[in-house]
Coordinates of C-alpha atoms in Angstrom, one line a residue:
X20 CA -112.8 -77.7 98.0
X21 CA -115.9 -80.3 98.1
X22 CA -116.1 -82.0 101.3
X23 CA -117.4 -85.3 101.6
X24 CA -117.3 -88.5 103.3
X25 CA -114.4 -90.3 102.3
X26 CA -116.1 -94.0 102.9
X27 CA -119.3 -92.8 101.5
X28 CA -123.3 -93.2 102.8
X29 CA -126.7 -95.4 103.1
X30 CA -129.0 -95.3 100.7
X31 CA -131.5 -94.0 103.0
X32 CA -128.4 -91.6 104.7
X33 CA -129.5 -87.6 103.7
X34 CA -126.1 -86.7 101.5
X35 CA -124.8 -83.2 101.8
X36 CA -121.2 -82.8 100.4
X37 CA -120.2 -78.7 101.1
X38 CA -118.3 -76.5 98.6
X39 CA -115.9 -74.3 100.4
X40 CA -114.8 -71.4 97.8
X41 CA -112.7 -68.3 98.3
X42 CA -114.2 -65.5 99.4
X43 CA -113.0 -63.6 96.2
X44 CA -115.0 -66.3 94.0
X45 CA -118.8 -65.1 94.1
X46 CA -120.0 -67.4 91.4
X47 CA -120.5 -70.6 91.4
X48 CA -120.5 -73.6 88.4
X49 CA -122.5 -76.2 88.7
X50 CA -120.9 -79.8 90.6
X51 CA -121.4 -83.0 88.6
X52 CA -122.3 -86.4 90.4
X53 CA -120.1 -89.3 88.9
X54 CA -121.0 -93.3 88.6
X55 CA -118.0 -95.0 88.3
X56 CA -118.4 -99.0 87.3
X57 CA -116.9 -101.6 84.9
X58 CA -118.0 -99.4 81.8
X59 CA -116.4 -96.2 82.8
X60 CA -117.9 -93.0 84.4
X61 CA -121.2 -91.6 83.5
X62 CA -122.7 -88.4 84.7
X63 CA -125.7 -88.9 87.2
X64 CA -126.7 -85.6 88.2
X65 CA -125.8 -82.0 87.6
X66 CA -126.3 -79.8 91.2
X67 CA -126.3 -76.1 91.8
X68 CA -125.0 -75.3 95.4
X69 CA -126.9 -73.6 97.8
X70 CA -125.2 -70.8 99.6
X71 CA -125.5 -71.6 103.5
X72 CA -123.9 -68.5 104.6
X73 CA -121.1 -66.9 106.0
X74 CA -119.0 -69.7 108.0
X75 CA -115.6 -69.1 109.2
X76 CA -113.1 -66.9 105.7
X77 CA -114.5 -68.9 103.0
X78 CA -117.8 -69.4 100.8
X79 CA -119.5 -72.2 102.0
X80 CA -122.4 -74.1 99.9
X81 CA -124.1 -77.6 100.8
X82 CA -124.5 -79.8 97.8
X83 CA -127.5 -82.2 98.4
X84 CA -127.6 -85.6 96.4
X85 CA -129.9 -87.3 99.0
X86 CA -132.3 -87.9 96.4
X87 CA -129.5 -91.2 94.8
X88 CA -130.0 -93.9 96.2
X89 CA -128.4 -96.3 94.0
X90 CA -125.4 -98.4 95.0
X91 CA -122.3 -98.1 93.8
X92 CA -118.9 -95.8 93.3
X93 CA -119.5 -92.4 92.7
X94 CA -117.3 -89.0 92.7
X95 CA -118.3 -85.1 92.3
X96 CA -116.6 -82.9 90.2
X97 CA -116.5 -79.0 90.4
X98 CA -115.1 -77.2 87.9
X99 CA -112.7 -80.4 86.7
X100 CA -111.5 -81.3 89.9
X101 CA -113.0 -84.2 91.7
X102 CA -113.3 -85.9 95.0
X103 CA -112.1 -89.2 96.0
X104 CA -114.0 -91.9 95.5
X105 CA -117.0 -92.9 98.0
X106 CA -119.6 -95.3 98.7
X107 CA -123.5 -95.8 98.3
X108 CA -124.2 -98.9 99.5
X109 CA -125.9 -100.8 102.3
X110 CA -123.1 -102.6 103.4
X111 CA -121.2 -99.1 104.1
X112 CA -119.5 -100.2 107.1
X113 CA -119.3 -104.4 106.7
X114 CA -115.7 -104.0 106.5
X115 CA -113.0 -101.8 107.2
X116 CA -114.8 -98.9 109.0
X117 CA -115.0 -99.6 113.0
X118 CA -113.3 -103.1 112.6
X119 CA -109.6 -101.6 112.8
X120 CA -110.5 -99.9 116.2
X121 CA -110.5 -103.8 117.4
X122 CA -108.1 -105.4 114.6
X123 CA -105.5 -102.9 115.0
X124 CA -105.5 -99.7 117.2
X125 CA -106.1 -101.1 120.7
X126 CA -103.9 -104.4 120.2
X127 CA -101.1 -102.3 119.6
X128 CA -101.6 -99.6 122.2
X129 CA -101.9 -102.4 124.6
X130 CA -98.7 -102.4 127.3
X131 CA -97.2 -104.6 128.9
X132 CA -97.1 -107.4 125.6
X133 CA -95.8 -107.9 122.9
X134 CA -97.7 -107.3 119.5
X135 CA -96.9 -109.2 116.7
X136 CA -98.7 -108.9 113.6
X137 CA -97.7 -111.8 110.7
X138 CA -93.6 -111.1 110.4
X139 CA -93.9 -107.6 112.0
X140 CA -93.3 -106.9 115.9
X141 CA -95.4 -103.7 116.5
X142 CA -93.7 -103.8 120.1
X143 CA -92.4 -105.9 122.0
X144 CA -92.6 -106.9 126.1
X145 CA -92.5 -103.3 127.6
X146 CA -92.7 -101.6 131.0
X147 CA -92.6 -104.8 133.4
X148 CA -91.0 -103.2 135.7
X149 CA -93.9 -100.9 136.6
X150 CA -93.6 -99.4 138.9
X151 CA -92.3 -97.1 141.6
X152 CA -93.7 -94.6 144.0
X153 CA -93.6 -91.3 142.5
X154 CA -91.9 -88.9 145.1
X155 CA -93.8 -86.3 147.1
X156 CA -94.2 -82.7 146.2
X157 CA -93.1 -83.3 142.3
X158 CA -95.1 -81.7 139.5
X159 CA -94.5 -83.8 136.5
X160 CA -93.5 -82.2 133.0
X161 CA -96.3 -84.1 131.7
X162 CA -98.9 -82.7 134.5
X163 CA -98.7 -85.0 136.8
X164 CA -98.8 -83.9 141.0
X165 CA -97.9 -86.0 143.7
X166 CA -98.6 -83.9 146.9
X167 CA -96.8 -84.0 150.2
X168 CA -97.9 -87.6 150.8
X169 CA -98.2 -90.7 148.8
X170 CA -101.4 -91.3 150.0
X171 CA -100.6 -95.1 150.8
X172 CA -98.6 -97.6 152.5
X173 CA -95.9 -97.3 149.9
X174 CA -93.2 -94.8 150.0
X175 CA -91.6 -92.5 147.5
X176 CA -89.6 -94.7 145.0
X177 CA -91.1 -97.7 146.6
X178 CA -92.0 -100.9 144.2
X179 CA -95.8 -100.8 144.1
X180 CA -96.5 -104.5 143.0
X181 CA -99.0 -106.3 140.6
X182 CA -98.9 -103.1 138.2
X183 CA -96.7 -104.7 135.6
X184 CA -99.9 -105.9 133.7
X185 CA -102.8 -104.7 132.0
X186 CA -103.9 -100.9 130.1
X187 CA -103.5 -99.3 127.3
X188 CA -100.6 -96.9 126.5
X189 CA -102.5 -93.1 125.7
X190 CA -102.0 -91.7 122.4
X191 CA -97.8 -91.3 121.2
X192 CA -96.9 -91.4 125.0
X193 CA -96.5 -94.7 127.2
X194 CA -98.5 -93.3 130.2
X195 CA -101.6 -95.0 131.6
X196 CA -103.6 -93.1 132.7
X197 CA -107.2 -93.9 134.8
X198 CA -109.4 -92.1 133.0
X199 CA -108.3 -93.2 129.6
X200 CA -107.9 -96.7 131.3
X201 CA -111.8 -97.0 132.5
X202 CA -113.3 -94.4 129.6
X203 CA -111.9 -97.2 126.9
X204 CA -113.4 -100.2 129.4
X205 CA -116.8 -98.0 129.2
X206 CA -117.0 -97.6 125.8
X207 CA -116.5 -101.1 125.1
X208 CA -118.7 -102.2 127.6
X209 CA -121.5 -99.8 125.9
X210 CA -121.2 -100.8 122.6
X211 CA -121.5 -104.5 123.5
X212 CA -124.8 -104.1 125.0
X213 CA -125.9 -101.8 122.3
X214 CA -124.2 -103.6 119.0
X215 CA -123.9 -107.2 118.0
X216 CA -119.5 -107.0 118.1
X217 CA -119.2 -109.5 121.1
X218 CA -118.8 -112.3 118.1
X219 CA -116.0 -110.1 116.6
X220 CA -113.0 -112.1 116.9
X221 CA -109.8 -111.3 114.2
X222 CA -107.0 -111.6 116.8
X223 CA -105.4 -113.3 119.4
X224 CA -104.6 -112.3 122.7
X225 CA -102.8 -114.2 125.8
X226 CA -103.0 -112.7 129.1
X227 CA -100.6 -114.8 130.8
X228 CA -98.1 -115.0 128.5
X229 CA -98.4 -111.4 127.1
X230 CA -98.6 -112.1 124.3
X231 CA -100.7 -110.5 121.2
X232 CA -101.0 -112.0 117.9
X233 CA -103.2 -109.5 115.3
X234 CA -105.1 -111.4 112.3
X235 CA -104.8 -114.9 114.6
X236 CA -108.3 -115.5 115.8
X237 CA -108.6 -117.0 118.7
X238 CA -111.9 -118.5 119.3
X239 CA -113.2 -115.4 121.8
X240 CA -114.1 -112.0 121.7
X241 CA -111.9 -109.5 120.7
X242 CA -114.1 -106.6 122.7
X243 CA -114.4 -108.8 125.8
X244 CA -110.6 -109.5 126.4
X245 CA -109.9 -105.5 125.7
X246 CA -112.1 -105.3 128.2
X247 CA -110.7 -107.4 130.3
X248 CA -107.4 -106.0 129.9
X249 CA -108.1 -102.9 130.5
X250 CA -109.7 -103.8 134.1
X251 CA -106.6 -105.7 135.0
X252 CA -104.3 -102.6 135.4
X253 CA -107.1 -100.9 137.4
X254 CA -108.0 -103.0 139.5
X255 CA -104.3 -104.4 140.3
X256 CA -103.4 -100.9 141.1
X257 CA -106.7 -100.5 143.6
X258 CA -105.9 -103.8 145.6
X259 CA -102.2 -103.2 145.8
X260 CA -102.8 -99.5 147.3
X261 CA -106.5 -99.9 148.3
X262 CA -106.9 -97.0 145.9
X263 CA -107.1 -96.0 142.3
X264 CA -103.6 -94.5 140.3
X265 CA -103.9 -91.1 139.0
X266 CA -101.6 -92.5 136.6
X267 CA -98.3 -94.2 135.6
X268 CA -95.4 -92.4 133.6
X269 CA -92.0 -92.0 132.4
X270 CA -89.9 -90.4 135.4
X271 CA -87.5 -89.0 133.2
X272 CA -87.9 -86.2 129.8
X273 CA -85.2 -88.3 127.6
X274 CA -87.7 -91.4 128.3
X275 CA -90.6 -89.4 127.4
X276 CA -89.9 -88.7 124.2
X277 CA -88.7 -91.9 122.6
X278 CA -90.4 -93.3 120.3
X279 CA -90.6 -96.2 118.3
X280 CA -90.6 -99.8 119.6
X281 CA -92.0 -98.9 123.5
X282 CA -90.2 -102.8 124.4
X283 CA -86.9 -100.2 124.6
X284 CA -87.8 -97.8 127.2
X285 CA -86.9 -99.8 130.3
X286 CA -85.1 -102.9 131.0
X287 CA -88.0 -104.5 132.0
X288 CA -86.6 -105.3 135.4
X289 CA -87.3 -104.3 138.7
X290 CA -84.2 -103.4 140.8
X291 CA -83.3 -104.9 144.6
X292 CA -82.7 -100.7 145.9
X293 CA -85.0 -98.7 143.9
X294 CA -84.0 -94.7 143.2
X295 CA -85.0 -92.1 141.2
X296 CA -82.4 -92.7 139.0
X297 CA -83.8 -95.9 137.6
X298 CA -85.7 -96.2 134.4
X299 CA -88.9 -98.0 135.8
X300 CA -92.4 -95.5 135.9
X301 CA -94.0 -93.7 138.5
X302 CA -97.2 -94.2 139.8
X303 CA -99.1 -91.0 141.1
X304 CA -102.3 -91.3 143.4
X305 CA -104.7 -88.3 143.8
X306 CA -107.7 -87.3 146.0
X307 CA -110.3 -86.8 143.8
X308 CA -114.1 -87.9 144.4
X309 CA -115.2 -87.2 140.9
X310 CA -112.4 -89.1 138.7
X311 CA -113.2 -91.9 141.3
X312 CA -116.6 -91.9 140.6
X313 CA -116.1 -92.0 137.1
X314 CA -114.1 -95.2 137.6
X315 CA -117.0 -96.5 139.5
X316 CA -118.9 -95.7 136.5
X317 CA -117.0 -98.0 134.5
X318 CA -116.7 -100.7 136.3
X319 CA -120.6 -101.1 136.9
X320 CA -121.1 -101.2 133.5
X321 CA -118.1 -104.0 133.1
X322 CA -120.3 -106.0 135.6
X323 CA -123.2 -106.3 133.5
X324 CA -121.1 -106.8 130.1
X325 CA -118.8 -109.7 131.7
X326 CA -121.1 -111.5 134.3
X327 CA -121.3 -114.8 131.3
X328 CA -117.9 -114.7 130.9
X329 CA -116.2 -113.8 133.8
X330 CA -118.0 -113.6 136.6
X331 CA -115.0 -113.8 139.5
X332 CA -113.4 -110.5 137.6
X333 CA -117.2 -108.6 137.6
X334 CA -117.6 -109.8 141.2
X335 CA -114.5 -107.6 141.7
X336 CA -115.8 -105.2 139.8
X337 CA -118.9 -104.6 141.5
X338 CA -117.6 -104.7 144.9
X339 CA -114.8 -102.0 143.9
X340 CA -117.2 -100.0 142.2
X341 CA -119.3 -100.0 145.4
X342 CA -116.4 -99.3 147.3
X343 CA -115.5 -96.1 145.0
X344 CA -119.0 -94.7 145.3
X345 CA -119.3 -94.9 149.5
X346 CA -115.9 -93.0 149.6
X347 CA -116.4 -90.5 147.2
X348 CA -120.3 -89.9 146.3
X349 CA -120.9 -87.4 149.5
X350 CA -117.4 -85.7 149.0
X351 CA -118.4 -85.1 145.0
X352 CA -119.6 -81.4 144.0
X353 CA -120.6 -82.3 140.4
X354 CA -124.1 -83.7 140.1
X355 CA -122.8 -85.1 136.7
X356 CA -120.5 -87.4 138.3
X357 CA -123.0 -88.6 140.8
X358 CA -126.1 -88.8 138.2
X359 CA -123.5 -91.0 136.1
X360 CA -122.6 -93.6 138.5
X361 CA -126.3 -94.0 139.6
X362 CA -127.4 -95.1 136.5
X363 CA -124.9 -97.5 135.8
X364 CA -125.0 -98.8 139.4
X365 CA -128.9 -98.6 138.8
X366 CA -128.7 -100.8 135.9
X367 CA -126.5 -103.3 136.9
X368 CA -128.4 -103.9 140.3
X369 CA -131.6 -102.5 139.2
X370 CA -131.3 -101.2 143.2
X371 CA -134.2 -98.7 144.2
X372 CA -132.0 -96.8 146.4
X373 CA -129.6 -95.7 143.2
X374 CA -132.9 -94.8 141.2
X375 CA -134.3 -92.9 144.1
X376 CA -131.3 -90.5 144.4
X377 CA -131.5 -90.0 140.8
X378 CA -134.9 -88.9 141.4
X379 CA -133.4 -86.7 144.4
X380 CA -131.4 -84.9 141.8
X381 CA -133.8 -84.6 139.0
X382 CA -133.9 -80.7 139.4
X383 CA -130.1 -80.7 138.5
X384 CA -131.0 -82.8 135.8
X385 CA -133.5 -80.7 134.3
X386 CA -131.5 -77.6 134.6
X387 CA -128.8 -79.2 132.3
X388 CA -130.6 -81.4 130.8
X389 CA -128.2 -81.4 127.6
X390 CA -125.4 -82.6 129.5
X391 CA -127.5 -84.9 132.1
X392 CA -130.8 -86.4 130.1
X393 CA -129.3 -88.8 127.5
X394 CA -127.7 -90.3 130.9
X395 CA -131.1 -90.3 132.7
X396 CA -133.0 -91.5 129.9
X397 CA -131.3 -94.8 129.8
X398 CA -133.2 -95.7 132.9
X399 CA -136.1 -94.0 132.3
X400 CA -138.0 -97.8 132.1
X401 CA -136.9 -97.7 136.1
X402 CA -138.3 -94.9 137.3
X403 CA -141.8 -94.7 138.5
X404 CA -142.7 -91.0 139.5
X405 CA -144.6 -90.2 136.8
X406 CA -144.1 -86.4 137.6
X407 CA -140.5 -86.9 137.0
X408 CA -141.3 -88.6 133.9
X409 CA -143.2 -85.6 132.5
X410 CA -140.8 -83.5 133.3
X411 CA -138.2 -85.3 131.7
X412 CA -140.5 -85.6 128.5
X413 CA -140.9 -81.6 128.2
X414 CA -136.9 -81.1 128.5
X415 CA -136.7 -83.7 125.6
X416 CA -139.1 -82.1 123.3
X417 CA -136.5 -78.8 123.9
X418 CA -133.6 -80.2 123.9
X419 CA -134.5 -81.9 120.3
X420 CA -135.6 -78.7 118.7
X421 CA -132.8 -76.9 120.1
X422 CA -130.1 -79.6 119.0
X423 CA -131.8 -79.4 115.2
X424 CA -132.0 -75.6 115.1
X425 CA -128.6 -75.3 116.5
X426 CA -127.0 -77.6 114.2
X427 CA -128.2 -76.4 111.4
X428 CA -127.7 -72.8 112.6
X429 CA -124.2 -73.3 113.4
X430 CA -122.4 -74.2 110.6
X431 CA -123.3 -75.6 106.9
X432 CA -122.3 -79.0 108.5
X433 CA -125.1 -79.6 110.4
X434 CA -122.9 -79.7 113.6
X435 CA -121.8 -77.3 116.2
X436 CA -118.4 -76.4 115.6
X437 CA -116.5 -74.6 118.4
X438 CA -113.1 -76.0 118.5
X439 CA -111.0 -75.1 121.3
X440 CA -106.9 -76.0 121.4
X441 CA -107.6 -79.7 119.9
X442 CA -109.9 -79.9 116.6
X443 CA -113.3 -80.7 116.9
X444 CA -113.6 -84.1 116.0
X445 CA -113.4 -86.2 119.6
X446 CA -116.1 -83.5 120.5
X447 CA -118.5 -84.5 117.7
X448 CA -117.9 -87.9 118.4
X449 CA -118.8 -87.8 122.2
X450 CA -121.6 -85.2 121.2
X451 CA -122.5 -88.2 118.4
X452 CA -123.0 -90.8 121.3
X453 CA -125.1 -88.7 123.2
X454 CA -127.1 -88.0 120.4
X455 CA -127.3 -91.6 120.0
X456 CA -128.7 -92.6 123.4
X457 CA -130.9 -89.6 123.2
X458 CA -132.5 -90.7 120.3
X459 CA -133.1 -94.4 121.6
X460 CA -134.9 -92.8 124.7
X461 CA -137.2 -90.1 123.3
X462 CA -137.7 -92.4 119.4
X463 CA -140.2 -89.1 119.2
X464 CA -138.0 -86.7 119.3
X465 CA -135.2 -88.6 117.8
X466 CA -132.0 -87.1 116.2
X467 CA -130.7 -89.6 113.7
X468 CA -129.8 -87.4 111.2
X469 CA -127.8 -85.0 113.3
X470 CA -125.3 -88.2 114.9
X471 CA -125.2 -88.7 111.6
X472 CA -123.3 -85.6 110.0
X473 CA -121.3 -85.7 113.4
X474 CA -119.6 -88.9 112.1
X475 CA -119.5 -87.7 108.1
X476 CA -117.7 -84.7 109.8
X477 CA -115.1 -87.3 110.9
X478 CA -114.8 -88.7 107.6
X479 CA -114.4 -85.7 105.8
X480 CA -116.6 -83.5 105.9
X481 CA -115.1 -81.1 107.1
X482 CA -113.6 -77.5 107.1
X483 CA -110.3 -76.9 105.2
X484 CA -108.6 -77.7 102.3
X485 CA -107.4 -81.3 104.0
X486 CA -110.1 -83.4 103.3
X487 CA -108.9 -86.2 104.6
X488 CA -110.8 -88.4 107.5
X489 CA -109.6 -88.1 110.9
X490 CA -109.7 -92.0 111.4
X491 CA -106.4 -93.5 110.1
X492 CA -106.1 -95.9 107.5
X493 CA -110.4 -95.7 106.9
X494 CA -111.8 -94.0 104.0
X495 CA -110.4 -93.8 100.0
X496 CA -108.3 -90.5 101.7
X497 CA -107.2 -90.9 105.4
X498 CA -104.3 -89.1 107.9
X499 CA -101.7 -91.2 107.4
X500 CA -99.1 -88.9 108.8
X501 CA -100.5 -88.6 112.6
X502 CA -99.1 -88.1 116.3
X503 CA -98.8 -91.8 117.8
X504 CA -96.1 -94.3 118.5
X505 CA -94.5 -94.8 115.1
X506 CA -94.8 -90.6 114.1
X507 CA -91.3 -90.2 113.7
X508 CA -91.4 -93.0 110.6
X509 CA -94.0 -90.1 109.8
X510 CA -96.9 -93.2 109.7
X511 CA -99.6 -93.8 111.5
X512 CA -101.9 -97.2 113.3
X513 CA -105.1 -98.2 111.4
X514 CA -107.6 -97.3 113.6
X515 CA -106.0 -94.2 115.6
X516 CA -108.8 -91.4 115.5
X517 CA -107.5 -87.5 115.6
X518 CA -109.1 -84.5 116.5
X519 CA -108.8 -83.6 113.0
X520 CA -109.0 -79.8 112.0
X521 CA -107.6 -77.0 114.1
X522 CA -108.8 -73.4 114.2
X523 CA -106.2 -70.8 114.2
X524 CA -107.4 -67.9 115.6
X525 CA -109.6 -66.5 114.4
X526 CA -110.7 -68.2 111.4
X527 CA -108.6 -71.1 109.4
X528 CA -109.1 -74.3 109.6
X529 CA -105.9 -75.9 109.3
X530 CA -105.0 -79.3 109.0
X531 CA -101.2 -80.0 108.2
X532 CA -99.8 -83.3 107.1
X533 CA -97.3 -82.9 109.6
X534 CA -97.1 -85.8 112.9
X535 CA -95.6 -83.8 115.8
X536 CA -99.2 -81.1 115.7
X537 CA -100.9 -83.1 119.1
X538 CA -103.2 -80.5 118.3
X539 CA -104.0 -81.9 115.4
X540 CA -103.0 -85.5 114.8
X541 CA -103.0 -87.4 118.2
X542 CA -104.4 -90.3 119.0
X543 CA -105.6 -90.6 122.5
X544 CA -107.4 -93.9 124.7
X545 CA -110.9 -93.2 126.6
X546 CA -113.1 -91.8 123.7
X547 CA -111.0 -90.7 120.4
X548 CA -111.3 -94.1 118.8
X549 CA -113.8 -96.0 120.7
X550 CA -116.5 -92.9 120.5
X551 CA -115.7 -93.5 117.0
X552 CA -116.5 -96.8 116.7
X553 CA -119.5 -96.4 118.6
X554 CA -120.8 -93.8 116.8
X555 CA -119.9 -95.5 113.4
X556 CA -121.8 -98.9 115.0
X557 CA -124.7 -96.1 115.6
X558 CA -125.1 -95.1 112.5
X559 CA -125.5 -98.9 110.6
X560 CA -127.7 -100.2 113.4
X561 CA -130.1 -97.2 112.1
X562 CA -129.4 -96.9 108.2
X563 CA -127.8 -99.9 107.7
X564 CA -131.0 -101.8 108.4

């Protein structure tokens, strides 16, 4: 197999496709670079591979064209067999690449509308008659535990109100939960401070009367009124119980499993003597300080993003934000949690007393500085102790080297690859990101490259005999079999990011065309198809320039 990006590179992008061979086959033929145009093909380069090493039960060999430069269409060939078609070009990802995240993915994930698109209803008005009280002491087939209290005014089976509005439904299931909620609100509100998308406007979308139209502009931004979606099922659900959700599901299994148009779940009705017999969702609540904090997270970003726009929603924002972090920052364990709500509270209110307990915990930050600096670097321009400033400048110049050697020591893709249940591919993505705002806070010790291969992984480069990207729908060969709403029409959403290739212990990478492998083909909200965008955005603000 030759592995390579199925949308293609920059000109100034380093190229590495990889030859994966049997182990049986010890020599190798030379792989031929192909120009495709209006006249035909014509050979370009002849390439030996150069064995990387011993990598999972195959051969593996990178094949480096980084040297072409030239735009056009181009395929390699290895012993008669070719690749798909890809890209050189400097207009790589124009069209077609992060733009179906926004045109098509989170429109149609969105609950409680309905989502038309031309003469085709994705789904219609679903799940507003969200929702009830989950009961105490249950443990939900899906994970879900409500303790021996609700934890608010409500009672068990009780009609929480105002929660019939807003989120996203996560991945092939119609549950909303907060994490996914807030991590998609995040990553929006990141990548419009970072990327020029807040202009990007391909569809139409009506709050109040629910109603989404996909390919209608509407005169705003399609970013901003995700956004802004998003914040209106979290921050309904904290003013109706003066707390966040944990998260709100299906109460029964037959429920659970439908699939298909989500408008057919429930009846969309609320009933006068609620039970546990009815079909309306649960709500579950939770105690717990660090999933609060990450909410806070989000929602100090959102201030910053919407204050133009919409500034009696980020007033909210801010003050429930606040209100998260004086209830749950002292009870927190994790200094992650706390180092990341500091620096988004820090630079929303540029407020010494957030920077100062940053610089309270800059030991814990030093000692995992892999997890921990990229976060702190973002306000590095706020922090005056020089001393801490050195310090953070020495664990940069390690944790560069140690990224670079490691990647390249790792596997022939230039990325570590240790999946666990799930394939790799969200991982690289988030690891992508950090490498992103690493890079823009130590430019000397920058990792461009490495973010780089992270996202080619994504788009095919990859291990297996599936080539295909993980991102549905982008790239000349894409998963168009994958686990979301419409997998039993074995299809897929354009837009909808997998984990891609699984490991089965101990060492094939598998990657069936199959849409009921979660492990494998599900899309997921909070990070599997915005971390891809943002990462795609990442790597055209750098090479694209």
């Amino acid at each position: 197999m030759v592995q390579v990006s199925q949308v293609g590179y920059y000109p100034k992008q380093s190229k590495v496709a990889i030859l994966e061979t049997d182990p049986n086959d010890t020599e190798t033929s030379e792989v031929i670079l192909i120009k495709h145009d209006e006249f035909g093909k014509k050979n370009i380069k002849t390439i030996k591979p150069k064995k990387w090493g011993d990598f999972l039960r195959y051969n593996y060999y990178q094949i480096d064209f980084s040297e072409i430069k030239e735009e056009g269409m181009y395929t390699l060939s290895y012993r008669g067999n070719e690749t798909s078609p890809f890209q050189i070009s400097k207009k790589l990802y124009d069209r077609n690449v992060w733009q179906p995240i926004l045109e098509y993915f989170l429109p149609v994930q969105m609950c409680h509308m309905r989502v038309n698109e031309k003469y085709r209803i994705w789904h219609n008005f679903c799940h507003l008659d969200d929702a009830q009280m989950a009961p105490v002491n249950l443990n939900h087939f899906d994970g879900y535990v409500q303790g021996p209290s609700t934890l608010t005014k409500y009672k068990p089976n009780e009609i929480v109100p105002n929660l019939n509005q807003g989120g996203w439904h996560d991945a092939g299931d119609d549950d909303l939960r907060v994490e996914s909620q807030i991590g998609t609100v995040w990553n929006l509100a990141l990548m419009l401070e970072e990327f020029n998308i807040e202009s990007y406007d391909a569809t139409s979308i009506d709050l109040d009367k629910k109603i989404v139209e996909i390919h209608q502009p509407d005169g705003k931004s399609d970013a901003l009124r995700q956004m802004e979606h998003g914040l209106a099922s979290i921050l309904a659900g904290y003013r109706s119980m003066g707390r966040l959700y944990r998260g709100i599901i299906t109460n029964d299994l037959k429920q659970y499993v439908l699939l298909g148009d989500f408008g057919g779940v429930t009846d969309n009705k609320w009933t006068t003597n609620p039970s546990a017999k009815d079909d309306d969702r649960w709500v579950f609540t939770e105690d717990n300080p660090d999933r609060e904090l990450y909410v806070a997270t989000g929602l100090a970003a959102s201030y910053r993003v919407l204050k133009a726009s919409n500034p009696k929603l980020v007033a909210e924002c801010l003050e429930t934000s606040k209100a998260l972090y004086k209830t749950s920052f002292a009870k927190s364990k994790r200094a992650e949690s706390k180092i990341t709500v500091l620096v988004e509270l820090a630079l929303s209110t540029n407020d010494t007393s957030y920077i100062n307990q940053i610089t309270d915990l800059k030991e814990d930050v030093l000692k995992n500085f892999d997890n921990l600096g990229w976060k702190v670097g973002r306000i590095k321009h706020l922090i005056k102790d020089k001393s801490v400033l050195d310090k953070l400048n020495v664990e940069a110049q390690k944790f560069s080297l140690k990224t670079k050697n490691n990647s390249l020591a790792d596997s022939p893709y230039g990325v570590p690859y240790t999946p666990n249940i799930w394939g790799a591919g969200w991982t690289l993505q988030e690891f992508g990101v950090k490498q992103y705002y690493f890079s823009k806070s130590w430019p000397e010790f920058a990792n461009y490259e490495v973010y780089s291969k992270a996202l080619n992984f994504i788009l095919g480069v990859h291990p297996g005999n599936n080539t295909a990207s993980f991102a549905s729908g982008i790239g000349s060969n894409s998963l168009l079999v994958a686990y979301g709403m419409n997998r039993a029409d074995w299809s897929y959403i354009p837009g909808g990011v997998t984990s891609g290739t699984a490991l089965i212990r101990p060492n094939l990478p598998e990657l069936k065309k199959w849409p009921y492998f979660w492990q494998q083909t599900e899309y997921v909200m909070g990070g599997g198809s915005t971390d891809f965008m943002f990462l795609v955005l990442a790597v055209q603000k750098h090479f694209g320039n």
